[in-house]
Short mmCIF file of C-alpha atoms and ligand atoms in Angstrom, two decimals:
data_model
loop_
_atom_site.label_atom_id
_atom_site.label_comp_id
_atom_site.label_asym_id
_atom_site.label_seq_id
_atom_site.Cartn_x
_atom_site.Cartn_y
_atom_site.Cartn_z
CA MET B 25 127.45 88.83 112.12
CA GLN B 26 124.60 90.91 110.69
CA THR B 27 121.96 92.12 113.13
CA LEU B 28 118.37 92.76 112.12
CA SER B 29 116.76 95.52 114.15
CA HIS B 30 113.42 97.31 114.32
CA TRP B 31 111.80 99.51 111.67
CA ILE B 32 110.30 102.50 113.43
CA ASP B 33 109.14 105.79 111.96
CA GLY B 34 110.45 104.97 108.50
CA THR B 35 114.00 104.06 109.52
CA ASN B 36 116.00 101.11 110.63
CA LEU B 37 116.69 101.57 114.31
CA GLU B 38 120.14 100.72 115.64
CA ALA B 39 119.67 97.77 118.06
CA PRO B 40 119.48 99.34 121.53
CA ALA B 41 122.54 98.63 123.71
CA ASP B 42 120.57 96.57 126.24
CA SER B 43 118.89 94.38 123.55
CA ARG B 44 118.40 90.68 123.85
CA PHE B 45 119.03 88.78 120.58
CA ALA B 46 117.86 85.57 118.88
CA ASP B 47 119.76 83.64 116.21
CA ILE B 48 118.34 83.41 112.68
CA THR B 49 119.18 80.02 111.19
CA ASN B 50 119.05 78.65 107.67
CA PRO B 51 117.07 75.42 108.24
CA ALA B 52 118.53 73.79 105.11
CA THR B 53 122.13 74.07 106.34
CA GLY B 54 121.58 74.31 110.08
CA LYS B 55 123.93 77.34 110.14
CA VAL B 56 123.23 80.61 111.97
CA SER B 57 123.06 83.33 109.29
CA SER B 58 122.39 86.46 111.38
CA ARG B 59 120.68 87.57 114.55
CA VAL B 60 117.59 89.58 115.37
CA ALA B 61 117.14 92.10 118.20
CA LEU B 62 114.24 91.32 120.55
CA ALA B 63 112.39 94.46 121.57
CA SER B 64 112.05 95.51 125.19
CA ALA B 65 108.82 97.10 126.39
CA ALA B 66 110.48 100.53 125.95
CA THR B 67 111.39 99.87 122.29
CA THR B 68 107.90 98.53 121.59
CA GLU B 69 106.48 101.71 123.13
CA GLU B 70 108.62 103.75 120.73
CA ALA B 71 106.96 101.97 117.79
CA ILE B 72 103.52 102.50 119.34
CA ALA B 73 104.29 106.22 119.77
CA SER B 74 105.34 106.46 116.11
CA ALA B 75 102.15 104.77 114.89
CA HIS B 76 100.01 106.82 117.28
CA THR B 77 101.55 110.09 116.07
CA ALA B 78 101.20 109.15 112.39
CA PHE B 79 97.52 108.21 112.73
CA PRO B 80 95.74 111.61 112.45
CA GLY B 81 97.60 112.53 109.27
CA TRP B 82 97.06 109.13 107.66
CA ARG B 83 93.37 108.86 108.52
CA ASP B 84 92.84 112.25 106.85
CA THR B 85 94.84 111.33 103.75
CA SER B 86 92.44 111.11 100.81
CA LEU B 87 91.27 107.75 99.54
CA ALA B 88 92.68 108.69 96.14
CA ARG B 89 96.17 109.13 97.62
CA ARG B 90 95.92 106.01 99.79
CA SER B 91 94.93 103.82 96.86
CA GLN B 92 97.74 105.29 94.70
CA ILE B 93 100.27 104.23 97.33
CA LEU B 94 98.70 100.76 97.51
CA PHE B 95 98.90 100.44 93.72
CA THR B 96 102.58 101.42 93.78
CA TYR B 97 103.23 98.91 96.57
CA ARG B 98 101.51 96.21 94.50
CA GLU B 99 103.64 97.03 91.44
CA LEU B 100 106.90 96.98 93.40
CA LEU B 101 105.97 93.73 95.13
CA ASN B 102 105.01 92.08 91.88
CA LYS B 103 108.27 93.13 90.23
CA ARG B 104 110.57 92.17 93.08
CA LYS B 105 108.89 89.20 94.74
CA GLY B 106 111.80 86.92 93.79
CA GLU B 107 113.92 88.74 96.38
CA LEU B 108 111.30 88.20 99.06
CA ALA B 109 110.92 84.52 98.14
CA ALA B 110 114.69 83.99 98.55
CA ILE B 111 114.52 85.54 102.04
CA ILE B 112 111.64 83.26 103.01
CA THR B 113 113.38 80.12 101.76
CA ALA B 114 116.59 81.05 103.59
CA GLU B 115 114.81 81.47 106.96
CA HIS B 116 111.75 79.21 106.79
CA GLY B 117 113.15 76.46 104.54
CA LYS B 118 110.14 76.05 102.21
CA VAL B 119 111.05 75.54 98.56
CA LEU B 120 111.31 78.64 96.36
CA ASP B 121 108.17 77.90 94.33
CA ASP B 122 106.17 77.59 97.50
CA ALA B 123 107.59 80.88 98.80
CA MET B 124 106.57 82.57 95.53
CA GLY B 125 103.11 81.05 95.96
CA GLU B 126 102.58 82.51 99.43
CA ILE B 127 103.67 85.97 98.22
CA SER B 128 101.20 85.79 95.33
CA ARG B 129 98.37 84.89 97.73
CA GLY B 130 99.33 87.85 99.94
CA GLN B 131 99.54 90.10 96.89
CA GLU B 132 95.89 89.27 96.15
CA VAL B 133 94.94 91.00 99.40
CA VAL B 134 96.98 94.07 98.40
CA GLU B 135 95.07 94.08 95.10
CA TYR B 136 91.74 93.81 96.93
CA ALA B 137 92.74 96.68 99.23
CA CYS B 138 93.49 98.86 96.17
CA GLY B 139 89.68 99.05 95.81
CA ILE B 140 89.33 100.69 99.23
CA PRO B 141 87.38 103.74 97.94
CA HIS B 142 84.63 101.37 96.85
CA LEU B 143 84.90 99.15 99.95
CA LEU B 144 84.48 102.09 102.35
CA LYS B 145 81.40 103.53 100.68
CA GLY B 146 78.61 104.08 103.16
CA GLY B 147 74.86 104.29 102.68
CA TYR B 148 72.69 107.39 102.20
CA THR B 149 68.98 107.85 102.76
CA GLU B 150 67.30 111.02 101.62
CA ASN B 151 64.16 112.19 103.47
CA ALA B 152 64.27 109.51 106.17
CA SER B 153 62.01 111.91 108.00
CA THR B 154 60.70 115.07 106.42
CA LYS B 155 63.76 116.95 105.14
CA VAL B 156 65.96 114.79 107.35
CA ASP B 157 68.72 112.70 105.71
CA VAL B 158 70.75 109.82 107.13
CA HIS B 159 74.12 108.50 106.05
CA SER B 160 76.66 106.03 107.35
CA VAL B 161 80.46 106.07 107.25
CA ARG B 162 83.16 103.68 108.40
CA GLN B 163 86.19 105.17 110.11
CA PRO B 164 89.58 103.66 111.03
CA LEU B 165 90.26 102.48 114.58
CA GLY B 166 93.76 103.91 115.11
CA VAL B 167 96.81 101.76 115.79
CA ALA B 168 96.58 98.15 114.58
CA ALA B 169 99.04 95.54 115.91
CA ILE B 170 99.70 92.39 113.86
CA ILE B 171 101.46 89.43 115.47
CA SER B 172 102.38 86.73 112.97
CA PRO B 173 103.73 83.14 112.96
CA PHE B 174 106.86 81.71 111.35
CA ASN B 175 105.18 79.63 108.67
CA PHE B 176 104.02 82.38 106.29
CA PRO B 177 106.46 85.28 106.82
CA ALA B 178 104.90 87.29 103.96
CA MET B 179 101.35 86.03 103.34
CA VAL B 180 99.98 86.12 106.88
CA PRO B 181 101.08 89.74 107.55
CA MET B 182 99.56 90.59 104.15
CA TRP B 183 96.22 89.11 105.26
CA PHE B 184 96.00 92.15 107.54
CA PHE B 185 98.25 95.13 106.81
CA PRO B 186 96.93 96.07 103.35
CA MET B 187 93.39 96.24 104.75
CA ALA B 188 94.45 98.08 107.92
CA ILE B 189 96.50 100.68 106.04
CA ALA B 190 93.96 101.14 103.24
CA ALA B 191 91.23 101.78 105.80
CA GLY B 192 93.32 104.57 107.38
CA ASN B 193 94.92 102.83 110.37
CA THR B 194 98.60 102.81 111.27
CA VAL B 195 100.34 99.49 111.87
CA ILE B 196 102.88 97.75 114.06
CA LEU B 197 103.89 94.31 112.76
CA LYS B 198 105.53 91.90 115.21
CA PRO B 199 106.68 89.00 113.01
CA SER B 200 107.95 85.65 114.21
CA GLU B 201 111.47 85.88 115.53
CA LYS B 202 112.25 82.66 113.59
CA ALA B 203 111.70 84.24 110.15
CA PRO B 204 111.80 88.03 110.68
CA THR B 205 113.61 89.45 107.63
CA ALA B 206 110.61 89.35 105.27
CA ALA B 207 108.85 91.93 107.48
CA GLN B 208 111.79 94.29 107.18
CA TRP B 209 111.87 93.89 103.40
CA MET B 210 108.14 94.66 103.17
CA ALA B 211 108.63 97.76 105.39
CA GLU B 212 111.33 99.12 103.10
CA LEU B 213 109.03 98.50 100.13
CA TRP B 214 106.30 100.61 101.77
CA LYS B 215 108.77 103.47 102.10
CA GLU B 216 109.67 103.16 98.43
CA ALA B 217 105.95 103.15 97.56
CA GLY B 218 105.55 106.52 99.30
CA LEU B 219 103.84 105.54 102.55
CA PRO B 220 104.43 108.27 105.16
CA ASP B 221 106.83 107.41 108.00
CA GLY B 222 105.20 105.90 111.06
CA VAL B 223 102.24 104.34 109.21
CA PHE B 224 103.97 100.93 109.03
CA ASN B 225 106.40 99.88 111.77
CA VAL B 226 108.08 96.55 112.51
CA VAL B 227 109.03 95.48 116.01
CA HIS B 228 110.96 92.24 116.36
CA GLY B 229 110.60 90.32 119.55
CA ASP B 230 108.91 87.75 121.71
CA LYS B 231 106.50 87.72 124.65
CA GLU B 232 107.78 91.03 126.05
CA ALA B 233 106.93 92.90 122.84
CA VAL B 234 103.59 91.06 122.47
CA ASP B 235 102.56 91.82 126.04
CA THR B 236 103.32 95.51 125.53
CA LEU B 237 101.15 95.57 122.39
CA LEU B 238 98.34 93.78 124.27
CA THR B 239 98.28 96.19 127.18
CA ASP B 240 99.26 99.65 125.86
CA ALA B 241 96.17 101.88 125.70
CA ARG B 242 97.30 103.48 122.41
CA VAL B 243 96.91 100.16 120.52
CA ASN B 244 93.34 99.74 119.26
CA SER B 245 93.27 96.34 117.56
CA ILE B 246 95.18 93.07 117.59
CA SER B 247 95.34 90.62 114.69
CA PHE B 248 97.14 87.48 115.83
CA VAL B 249 97.98 84.25 114.02
CA GLY B 250 99.77 81.36 115.75
CA SER B 251 99.25 78.31 117.91
CA THR B 252 95.99 77.86 119.82
CA PRO B 253 97.29 78.32 123.40
CA ILE B 254 98.94 81.64 122.48
CA ALA B 255 95.86 82.70 120.46
CA GLN B 256 93.70 82.10 123.55
CA TYR B 257 96.10 84.11 125.71
CA VAL B 258 96.23 86.97 123.18
CA TYR B 259 92.44 87.05 122.85
CA ALA B 260 91.86 87.04 126.63
CA THR B 261 94.53 89.66 127.39
CA GLY B 262 93.75 91.93 124.43
CA THR B 263 90.00 92.03 125.05
CA ALA B 264 90.54 92.51 128.81
CA ASN B 265 92.51 95.62 127.84
CA GLY B 266 89.66 96.97 125.72
CA LYS B 267 91.01 96.06 122.28
CA ARG B 268 89.28 94.60 119.26
CA VAL B 269 90.94 91.19 118.75
CA GLN B 270 90.96 88.52 116.07
CA ALA B 271 93.20 85.60 117.09
CA LEU B 272 93.62 82.77 114.60
CA GLY B 273 94.91 79.55 116.16
CA GLY B 274 96.07 76.06 115.23
CA ALA B 275 94.48 73.39 113.10
CA LYS B 276 93.94 69.71 112.42
CA ASN B 277 92.54 69.53 108.92
CA HIS B 278 90.73 66.42 107.70
CA MET B 279 90.18 65.17 104.18
CA LEU B 280 87.23 62.80 103.83
CA VAL B 281 87.47 60.40 100.87
CA LEU B 282 84.28 58.63 99.78
CA PRO B 283 84.23 55.40 97.76
CA ASP B 284 83.04 57.14 94.57
CA ALA B 285 85.93 59.65 94.59
CA ASP B 286 88.57 59.77 91.90
CA LEU B 287 91.26 58.09 94.04
CA ASP B 288 94.15 59.33 91.89
CA LEU B 289 92.98 62.92 92.33
CA ALA B 290 92.47 62.32 96.06
CA ALA B 291 95.95 60.76 96.45
CA ASP B 292 97.60 63.68 94.59
CA ALA B 293 95.74 66.13 96.82
CA ALA B 294 96.67 64.26 100.01
CA VAL B 295 100.37 64.32 99.12
CA ASN B 296 100.37 67.97 97.99
CA ALA B 297 98.42 69.24 100.99
CA GLY B 298 100.01 66.86 103.51
CA TYR B 299 103.67 67.38 102.71
CA GLY B 300 103.79 70.81 101.00
CA ALA B 301 105.92 73.20 103.07
CA ALA B 302 106.89 70.11 105.12
CA GLY B 303 103.41 70.14 106.67
CA GLU B 304 104.04 73.57 108.21
CA ARG B 305 100.82 75.08 106.87
CA CYS B 306 97.73 75.95 108.88
CA MET B 307 95.74 74.56 105.94
CA ALA B 308 97.82 71.38 105.61
CA ILE B 309 95.84 68.16 105.51
CA SER B 310 97.06 66.07 108.43
CA ALA B 311 94.27 63.49 108.74
CA ILE B 312 92.80 61.46 105.89
CA VAL B 313 89.44 59.97 106.78
CA ALA B 314 88.89 57.08 104.38
CA ILE B 315 85.85 54.86 104.03
CA ASP B 316 87.00 51.28 104.73
CA SER B 317 86.18 49.89 101.31
CA ILE B 318 88.71 52.13 99.48
CA ALA B 319 91.24 52.68 102.27
CA ASP B 320 93.77 50.02 101.12
CA GLU B 321 93.81 51.33 97.57
CA LEU B 322 94.04 54.99 98.68
CA VAL B 323 96.90 54.33 101.11
CA ALA B 324 98.81 52.45 98.39
CA LYS B 325 98.37 55.35 95.95
CA ILE B 326 99.49 57.93 98.54
CA ALA B 327 102.54 55.83 99.48
CA GLU B 328 103.53 55.31 95.85
CA ARG B 329 103.45 59.05 95.16
CA THR B 330 105.14 60.02 98.43
CA ALA B 331 108.08 57.73 97.70
CA THR B 332 108.92 59.86 94.64
CA LEU B 333 109.30 63.14 96.57
CA ARG B 334 112.75 64.74 96.68
CA VAL B 335 113.59 66.26 100.06
CA GLY B 336 116.33 68.87 100.37
CA ASP B 337 117.45 72.48 100.19
CA GLY B 338 114.58 74.62 98.87
CA THR B 339 116.89 76.45 96.46
CA ARG B 340 117.71 73.25 94.53
CA GLY B 341 114.36 72.47 92.96
CA CYS B 342 113.39 69.85 95.57
CA ASP B 343 109.75 69.05 96.45
CA MET B 344 109.99 69.45 100.21
CA GLY B 345 112.35 71.49 102.39
CA PRO B 346 113.45 71.15 106.03
CA LEU B 347 111.55 71.87 109.24
CA VAL B 348 112.05 75.38 110.63
CA THR B 349 114.31 74.57 113.62
CA ALA B 350 116.17 71.60 115.08
CA ALA B 351 113.84 71.70 118.10
CA HIS B 352 110.76 71.53 115.88
CA ARG B 353 112.25 68.70 113.79
CA ASP B 354 112.92 66.75 117.02
CA LYS B 355 109.38 67.42 118.29
CA VAL B 356 107.86 66.14 115.05
CA ALA B 357 110.14 63.06 115.19
CA SER B 358 108.97 62.40 118.75
CA TYR B 359 105.37 62.29 117.47
CA ILE B 360 106.45 59.66 114.92
CA ASP B 361 107.96 57.64 117.82
CA ALA B 362 104.69 58.03 119.73
CA GLY B 363 102.55 56.94 116.77
CA GLU B 364 104.64 53.82 116.33
CA ALA B 365 104.50 53.05 120.07
CA ALA B 366 100.71 53.54 120.10
CA GLY B 367 100.29 50.85 117.43
CA ALA B 368 99.50 52.85 114.29
CA THR B 369 100.65 51.11 111.10
CA MET B 370 103.86 52.79 109.86
CA VAL B 371 103.63 52.83 106.06
CA LEU B 372 106.49 55.32 105.45
CA ASP B 373 108.95 56.25 108.20
CA GLY B 374 110.29 59.79 107.71
CA ARG B 375 112.92 59.56 110.43
CA HIS B 376 115.45 58.08 107.99
CA VAL B 377 116.41 60.84 105.60
CA ASP B 378 119.12 61.49 103.04
CA PRO B 379 118.39 65.04 101.86
CA ASP B 380 119.71 66.87 98.83
CA ALA B 381 121.46 69.56 100.89
CA GLU B 382 124.82 70.62 102.36
CA GLY B 383 125.42 70.74 106.11
CA GLU B 384 123.26 69.74 109.04
CA GLY B 385 119.77 70.85 107.98
CA PHE B 386 116.61 70.05 109.95
CA PHE B 387 115.18 67.43 107.62
CA LEU B 388 112.62 64.68 107.92
CA ASN B 389 111.18 62.59 105.13
CA PRO B 390 107.40 62.38 104.71
CA THR B 391 105.80 59.96 107.16
CA LEU B 392 102.57 58.03 106.50
CA PHE B 393 100.58 56.24 109.21
CA ASP B 394 97.57 54.01 108.59
CA ASN B 395 94.99 52.66 111.08
CA VAL B 396 95.29 55.71 113.31
CA SER B 397 92.68 56.04 116.06
CA THR B 398 91.31 59.25 117.54
CA ASP B 399 92.98 58.71 120.94
CA MET B 400 96.55 58.65 119.58
CA SER B 401 98.67 61.80 120.04
CA ILE B 402 99.49 61.83 116.31
CA TYR B 403 95.77 62.53 115.85
CA THR B 404 94.85 64.63 118.91
CA ASP B 405 97.76 67.09 118.60
CA GLU B 406 98.66 69.54 115.86
CA ILE B 407 102.04 68.14 114.74
CA PHE B 408 102.86 70.82 112.14
CA GLY B 409 105.21 68.54 110.22
CA PRO B 410 105.22 66.10 107.27
CA VAL B 411 103.18 63.42 109.02
CA LEU B 412 99.97 62.17 107.44
CA SER B 413 97.57 59.94 109.40
CA VAL B 414 94.90 57.76 107.81
CA LEU B 415 91.81 57.02 109.92
CA ARG B 416 89.43 54.37 108.61
CA VAL B 417 85.69 54.78 109.09
CA GLY B 418 82.74 52.57 108.17
CA SER B 419 80.44 55.21 106.71
CA PHE B 420 79.98 58.79 105.49
CA ASP B 421 78.11 59.61 108.73
CA GLU B 422 80.96 58.32 110.85
CA GLY B 423 83.37 60.46 108.81
CA ILE B 424 81.34 63.62 109.46
CA GLU B 425 81.02 62.76 113.17
CA THR B 426 84.79 62.24 113.46
CA ILE B 427 85.57 65.62 111.90
CA ASN B 428 82.93 67.45 113.92
CA ALA B 429 84.19 65.92 117.17
CA ASN B 430 87.64 67.42 116.64
CA PRO B 431 88.19 70.62 118.67
CA PHE B 432 89.81 72.42 115.71
CA GLY B 433 87.75 73.78 112.82
CA ASN B 434 90.10 75.54 110.43
CA GLY B 435 89.85 73.78 107.05
CA THR B 436 88.55 70.50 105.68
CA ALA B 437 87.99 68.82 102.32
CA ILE B 438 85.79 66.13 100.85
CA PHE B 439 86.66 64.07 97.78
CA THR B 440 83.63 62.60 96.04
CA ASN B 441 81.74 62.63 92.74
CA ASP B 442 78.39 62.62 94.53
CA GLY B 443 76.90 66.12 94.54
CA GLY B 444 74.36 65.23 97.21
CA ALA B 445 77.05 63.94 99.57
CA ALA B 446 79.19 67.03 98.95
CA ARG B 447 76.22 69.29 99.63
CA ARG B 448 75.41 67.51 102.89
CA PHE B 449 79.07 67.72 103.95
CA GLU B 450 79.15 71.45 103.21
CA ASN B 451 75.97 71.94 105.21
CA GLU B 452 76.79 69.84 108.30
CA ILE B 453 80.53 70.15 108.77
CA GLN B 454 81.58 72.43 111.64
CA VAL B 455 84.63 73.94 109.99
CA GLY B 456 85.22 77.48 108.68
CA MET B 457 86.76 76.68 105.27
CA VAL B 458 85.63 73.76 103.14
CA GLY B 459 87.09 72.27 99.95
CA ILE B 460 85.13 70.03 97.58
CA ASN B 461 87.65 68.08 95.51
CA VAL B 462 90.06 70.90 96.47
CA PRO B 463 92.59 70.17 99.21
CA ILE B 464 93.71 73.60 100.53
CA PRO B 465 90.68 75.85 100.34
CA VAL B 466 92.36 79.19 101.20
CA PRO B 467 89.60 81.65 100.24
CA MET B 468 90.20 84.32 97.62
CA ALA B 469 90.94 87.86 98.85
CA TYR B 470 87.35 89.00 98.23
CA TYR B 471 86.03 86.33 100.64
CA SER B 472 87.41 86.05 104.18
CA PHE B 473 89.81 83.59 105.83
CA GLY B 474 89.09 82.03 109.19
CA GLY B 475 88.31 78.85 111.07
CA TRP B 476 85.80 77.86 113.73
CA LYS B 477 86.13 76.48 117.27
CA ASN B 478 89.74 76.36 118.57
CA SER B 479 91.06 77.71 115.28
CA LEU B 480 89.81 81.28 115.78
CA PHE B 481 89.02 83.43 118.79
CA GLY B 482 86.98 86.55 118.06
CA ASP B 483 84.16 86.92 115.61
CA THR B 484 85.82 88.42 112.56
CA HIS B 485 87.77 86.53 109.92
CA ALA B 486 90.76 87.94 108.05
CA TYR B 487 90.64 90.12 104.89
CA GLY B 488 87.74 90.46 102.43
CA ALA B 489 84.61 92.27 103.65
CA GLU B 490 85.26 91.07 107.22
CA GLY B 491 88.72 92.64 107.06
CA VAL B 492 87.18 96.01 106.19
CA GLN B 493 84.74 95.54 109.07
CA PHE B 494 87.49 94.63 111.54
CA PHE B 495 89.69 97.63 110.79
CA THR B 496 86.88 100.21 110.85
CA ARG B 497 83.93 101.19 113.00
CA GLY B 498 80.62 102.47 111.80
CA LYS B 499 79.05 105.84 112.40
CA VAL B 500 75.54 106.93 111.40
CA VAL B 501 74.82 110.62 110.84
CA THR B 502 71.30 112.07 110.85
CA SER B 503 71.17 115.61 109.47
CA ARG B 504 68.68 118.37 108.81
CA TRP B 505 69.61 121.60 107.15
CA LEU B 506 67.77 124.59 108.50
CA ASP B 507 64.30 125.09 107.20
CA PRO B 508 62.22 127.91 108.74
CA SER B 509 59.01 125.85 108.54
CA HIS B 510 60.43 123.32 111.07
CA GLY B 511 61.46 123.87 114.63
CA GLY B 512 59.82 124.72 117.92
CA LEU B 513 60.08 122.96 121.25
CA ASN B 514 59.15 119.28 121.66
CA LEU B 515 60.61 117.30 124.57
CA GLY B 516 59.16 113.97 123.42
CA PHE B 517 61.44 111.25 122.00
CA PRO B 518 62.19 112.18 118.37
CA GLN B 519 59.83 110.43 115.95
CA ASN B 520 59.94 110.45 112.20
CA SER B 521 57.28 112.10 110.15
P1 NAD T 608 103.45 80.58 117.88
O1 NAD T 608 102.15 80.58 118.58
O2 NAD T 608 104.61 79.94 118.55
O3 NAD T 608 103.92 82.10 117.58
C1 NAD T 608 103.07 83.02 116.95
C2 NAD T 608 103.45 84.43 117.38
O4 NAD T 608 103.27 84.56 118.80
C3 NAD T 608 104.92 84.78 117.10
O5 NAD T 608 105.01 86.10 116.65
C4 NAD T 608 105.59 84.60 118.46
O6 NAD T 608 106.70 85.45 118.64
C5 NAD T 608 104.48 84.97 119.44
N1 NAD T 608 104.58 84.26 120.72
C6 NAD T 608 105.13 83.03 120.93
N2 NAD T 608 105.03 82.71 122.24
C7 NAD T 608 104.39 83.74 122.85
C8 NAD T 608 103.98 83.97 124.20
N3 NAD T 608 104.20 83.09 125.18
N4 NAD T 608 103.34 85.13 124.47
C9 NAD T 608 103.09 86.03 123.49
N5 NAD T 608 103.47 85.85 122.21
C10 NAD T 608 104.10 84.72 121.88
O7 NAD T 608 103.21 79.96 116.42
P2 NAD T 608 104.29 79.55 115.34
O8 NAD T 608 105.00 78.32 115.79
O9 NAD T 608 105.09 80.73 114.94
O10 NAD T 608 103.34 79.20 114.10
C11 NAD T 608 102.71 77.96 113.94
C12 NAD T 608 101.30 77.97 114.48
O11 NAD T 608 100.53 78.98 113.82
C13 NAD T 608 100.55 76.66 114.19
O12 NAD T 608 99.81 76.33 115.34
C14 NAD T 608 99.64 77.02 113.03
O13 NAD T 608 98.48 76.23 112.92
C15 NAD T 608 99.30 78.42 113.36
N6 NAD T 608 98.83 79.13 112.17
C16 NAD T 608 97.49 79.31 112.05
C17 NAD T 608 96.98 79.95 110.95
C18 NAD T 608 95.50 80.17 110.80
O14 NAD T 608 95.11 80.79 109.84
N7 NAD T 608 94.66 79.72 111.70
C19 NAD T 608 97.85 80.40 109.94
C20 NAD T 608 99.22 80.19 110.09
C21 NAD T 608 99.69 79.54 111.22
#
């Protein structure tokens, strides 16, 4: 069986003799395809040493050279992204089109980072005081660790590493052990693009590797994406160890549908954003908040569309693939049991499934619940599966209150043709990313991605201007070039004249 090992200092490391391993499984067939080595603290330290050693050379590499390498990386990625999509589908299970989509969204961040010479420009003030000039620069932090989840094996790492590398940092990526091969592929692509060895390293592993990254003094920043409890742990441990941390957590995204909305558009959006990637998206819509008067009609439209979806192996042109593991499929199914037991109305039961696939894949059909209340576990918990819950409310105000009372604040959407209502929603909703007649509002690369409340710990969002900010620190230089007419002793606090 093939073994995937770590990428350190520009080469594929042989798995150390004392390694622990995890199986990599194809979720569409249920078969183990290969295994991945899980790094010990010592192996993780090797990657940290490589990144630490490469840092001085990379930070002093000219912006012209850095952006050339980024351009080359972008060209290679664009040309060969079909290979990467096939890897993602084989380990995550999402359909090929969807895998291509996530790569394209990641590629946008690479394209944004190609403009790093412009993004890093500082300010300059001539004659701030007489013959005294002031300018500001932004400098890289050092070693940046990125810890990513299983659900976007390419896009989520690309939210961070193009910005980190462009700004002059060196990187250690610790991808999810459930879908690790994409990281290796992207590392090899960097080498082909001409990135010096040690600037981009990949360490595979679990808590042991993460804890080493969180505590080693040579690591300067942590960018984490994953579930909320782990995000909280990473934020607390990383900051206690003096690191700059951005930790993006889980989500429960609501879509509010007002009576004047185009209900066909809203139903299409609910199905696309609810069941795309089998609901394993941090921006998936999992709760539809419908005003009573249109709820029956909306639920009927969603159910009618959902019944046409083809579930199966992502390589066969199906609409929805499997869940990532058997354990996750069973957990999602247990939430469906709990919703039924709690008295929600089961409109479509996804536990009975006849997928278009060979073998024993981890499939569920889309599930639709109506009349869900806010105390049911299908509403309070992030399910991360193809389960859509409809909550009925009496008014627009009640809809806003429901969404604002939820502890997560990642994404939300409103469907309406009333500009005033949309504007009020945008203004009052306590969520970081808002869609208006758009169901998955993942911001463009020149904005920044991030939620509020339990969906993000730290104060900086990913990529865009905030990404540049996160991976650099500012310095202000005040200078005076010798002028014989100035000088002399003055022990008072410097004042400008
Ligand atoms: P996860 O929290 O299980 O794992 C995320 C990362 O943390 C992985 O690299 C994993 O190896 C590591 N990890 C797991 N347990 C750990 C522990 N005890 N100590 C230290 N590290 C540990 O998340 P997942 O199941 O891979 O991904 C799904 C979650 O990610 C969902 O909650 C989803 O909402 C969230 N997510 C959020 C965003 C966002 O932008 N906010 C984006 C994508 C995914």
